[in-house]
Short mmCIF file of C-alpha atoms in Angstrom, two decimals:
data_model
loop_
_atom_site.label_atom_id
_atom_site.label_comp_id
_atom_site.label_asym_id
_atom_site.label_seq_id
_atom_site.Cartn_x
_atom_site.Cartn_y
_atom_site.Cartn_z
CA GLN O 1 2.61 -15.93 34.33
CA VAL O 2 0.71 -15.71 31.05
CA GLN O 3 1.46 -16.86 27.39
CA LEU O 4 0.00 -15.35 24.53
CA VAL O 5 -0.12 -17.47 21.22
CA GLU O 6 -1.78 -15.48 17.93
CA SER O 7 -2.59 -17.41 15.15
CA GLY O 8 -4.74 -16.71 11.29
CA GLY O 9 -2.58 -14.26 9.86
CA GLY O 10 -1.39 -14.93 6.02
CA LEU O 11 -2.16 -13.33 2.48
CA VAL O 12 -5.46 -11.85 1.91
CA GLN O 13 -6.81 -9.66 -1.02
CA ALA O 14 -8.22 -6.65 -0.60
CA GLY O 15 -11.83 -6.25 0.03
CA GLY O 16 -11.39 -9.37 2.09
CA SER O 17 -11.82 -10.87 5.52
CA ARG O 18 -9.94 -12.67 8.02
CA ARG O 19 -9.63 -13.72 11.27
CA LEU O 20 -7.33 -13.84 14.23
CA SER O 21 -7.45 -15.57 16.58
CA CYS O 22 -5.12 -15.48 20.16
CA ALA O 23 -4.94 -18.30 22.76
CA ALA O 24 -4.11 -17.43 26.13
CA SER O 25 -1.92 -20.41 28.71
CA GLY O 26 -1.18 -20.20 32.18
CA ARG O 27 -2.84 -17.67 34.81
CA THR O 28 -5.66 -16.42 32.25
CA ASP O 29 -8.09 -17.06 35.86
CA SER O 30 -7.54 -14.27 36.93
CA SER O 31 -9.60 -12.57 33.54
CA TYR O 32 -7.18 -9.64 32.04
CA ALA O 33 -8.38 -7.20 29.03
CA MET O 34 -6.68 -8.02 25.84
CA ALA O 35 -5.91 -6.19 23.25
CA TRP O 36 -5.19 -6.56 19.17
CA PHE O 37 -1.87 -3.77 18.03
CA ARG O 38 0.06 -3.81 15.07
CA GLN O 39 3.43 -3.25 13.28
CA ALA O 40 3.74 -1.91 9.75
CA PRO O 41 7.69 -1.78 7.84
CA GLY O 42 9.22 1.44 9.29
CA LYS O 43 6.11 2.22 11.46
CA ASP O 44 5.35 2.66 14.95
CA ARG O 45 3.56 -0.08 17.58
CA GLU O 46 -0.61 1.00 16.63
CA PHE O 47 -3.63 0.28 18.45
CA VAL O 48 -5.87 -1.42 16.89
CA ALA O 49 -8.64 -2.85 19.35
CA ALA O 50 -9.39 -3.78 23.20
CA VAL O 51 -11.70 -5.65 25.00
CA SER O 52 -12.73 -5.62 28.71
CA ARG O 53 -12.16 -8.38 30.75
CA SER O 54 -15.78 -8.55 30.68
CA GLY O 55 -16.23 -8.44 27.68
CA VAL O 56 -18.99 -5.32 27.89
CA THR O 57 -16.68 -2.78 26.90
CA THR O 58 -14.61 -2.22 23.26
CA TYR O 59 -12.07 0.67 21.79
CA TYR O 60 -11.31 0.63 18.16
CA ALA O 61 -8.83 2.62 16.53
CA ASP O 62 -10.26 5.27 14.11
CA SER O 63 -8.44 3.35 11.13
CA VAL O 64 -10.48 0.19 11.58
CA LYS O 65 -13.66 0.99 13.25
CA GLY O 66 -16.57 -0.08 11.57
CA ARG O 67 -14.69 -2.70 9.61
CA PHE O 68 -12.55 -5.05 12.50
CA THR O 69 -15.15 -6.56 15.21
CA ILE O 70 -12.76 -7.32 18.34
CA SER O 71 -14.65 -10.33 20.76
CA ARG O 72 -13.37 -12.66 23.39
CA ASP O 73 -14.82 -16.31 24.74
CA ASN O 74 -13.25 -16.26 28.43
CA ALA O 75 -14.69 -20.37 28.63
CA LYS O 76 -11.75 -21.01 25.49
CA ASN O 77 -9.50 -17.98 26.71
CA THR O 78 -9.49 -16.87 23.16
CA MET O 79 -9.80 -13.30 21.82
CA TYR O 80 -10.66 -12.40 18.81
CA LEU O 81 -10.19 -10.14 15.62
CA GLN O 82 -12.55 -10.68 12.71
CA MET O 83 -11.37 -8.12 9.67
CA ASN O 84 -13.33 -6.98 6.74
CA SER O 85 -12.90 -4.72 4.31
CA LEU O 86 -9.27 -5.05 4.58
CA LYS O 87 -6.74 -2.75 2.50
CA PRO O 88 -3.21 -3.09 1.83
CA GLU O 89 -3.14 -0.45 4.24
CA ASP O 90 -3.82 -2.65 7.01
CA THR O 91 -0.78 -4.74 6.08
CA ALA O 92 1.48 -5.71 9.14
CA ILE O 93 1.95 -7.84 11.99
CA TYR O 94 -0.76 -8.06 14.62
CA TYR O 95 -0.13 -8.57 17.94
CA CYS O 96 -2.38 -9.76 20.74
CA ALA O 97 -1.64 -8.04 24.07
CA ALA O 98 -2.91 -8.63 27.72
CA THR O 99 -3.41 -6.14 30.72
CA ARG O 100 -5.38 -5.81 33.90
CA ILE O 101 -7.69 -2.76 32.93
CA ILE O 102 -8.43 -1.85 29.19
CA THR O 103 -6.24 0.64 27.93
CA ARG O 104 -5.21 1.85 23.97
CA GLN O 105 -1.46 2.16 25.67
CA ALA O 106 0.67 0.00 24.42
CA ARG O 107 3.07 0.77 27.28
CA LEU O 108 0.90 -0.35 30.00
CA TYR O 109 -0.13 -3.67 28.82
CA ASP O 110 2.41 -6.57 30.76
CA TYR O 111 1.84 -9.60 27.52
CA TRP O 112 2.87 -9.82 24.40
CA GLY O 113 2.13 -12.58 22.04
CA GLN O 114 5.14 -13.27 19.12
CA GLY O 115 3.15 -12.34 16.35
CA THR O 116 0.95 -13.18 13.32
CA GLN O 117 1.88 -11.65 10.05
CA VAL O 118 -0.87 -9.82 7.83
CA THR O 119 -0.79 -9.05 3.96
CA VAL O 120 -3.61 -7.25 1.87
CA SER O 121 -2.73 -7.62 -1.77
CA SER O 122 -3.90 -4.62 -4.08
#
């Protein structure tokens, strides 16, 4: 019902910035809560940030709070993740996801994108 496509990944220098985008298509008129997750090699999938259907409520993982900012533009059916002060430990595949009600738990998300690779060089 909903398709999600991430973009904006790539190779970034430590301390640099990058903005990821997640474009939604399909039945986006229902207005889903959306989130970013990431998975580094050899590690479990990790919650990064989430934004409510209205865009008013946001959640952040402690590891990215103060450095990353999640936002959405419902008119464009697009969610963003602005990443600043990037560290090598931020290197991962970043996935966008959508669900009906905002949550930090990956297992509760219904739709997932294919992911975009972010590599932070030291």
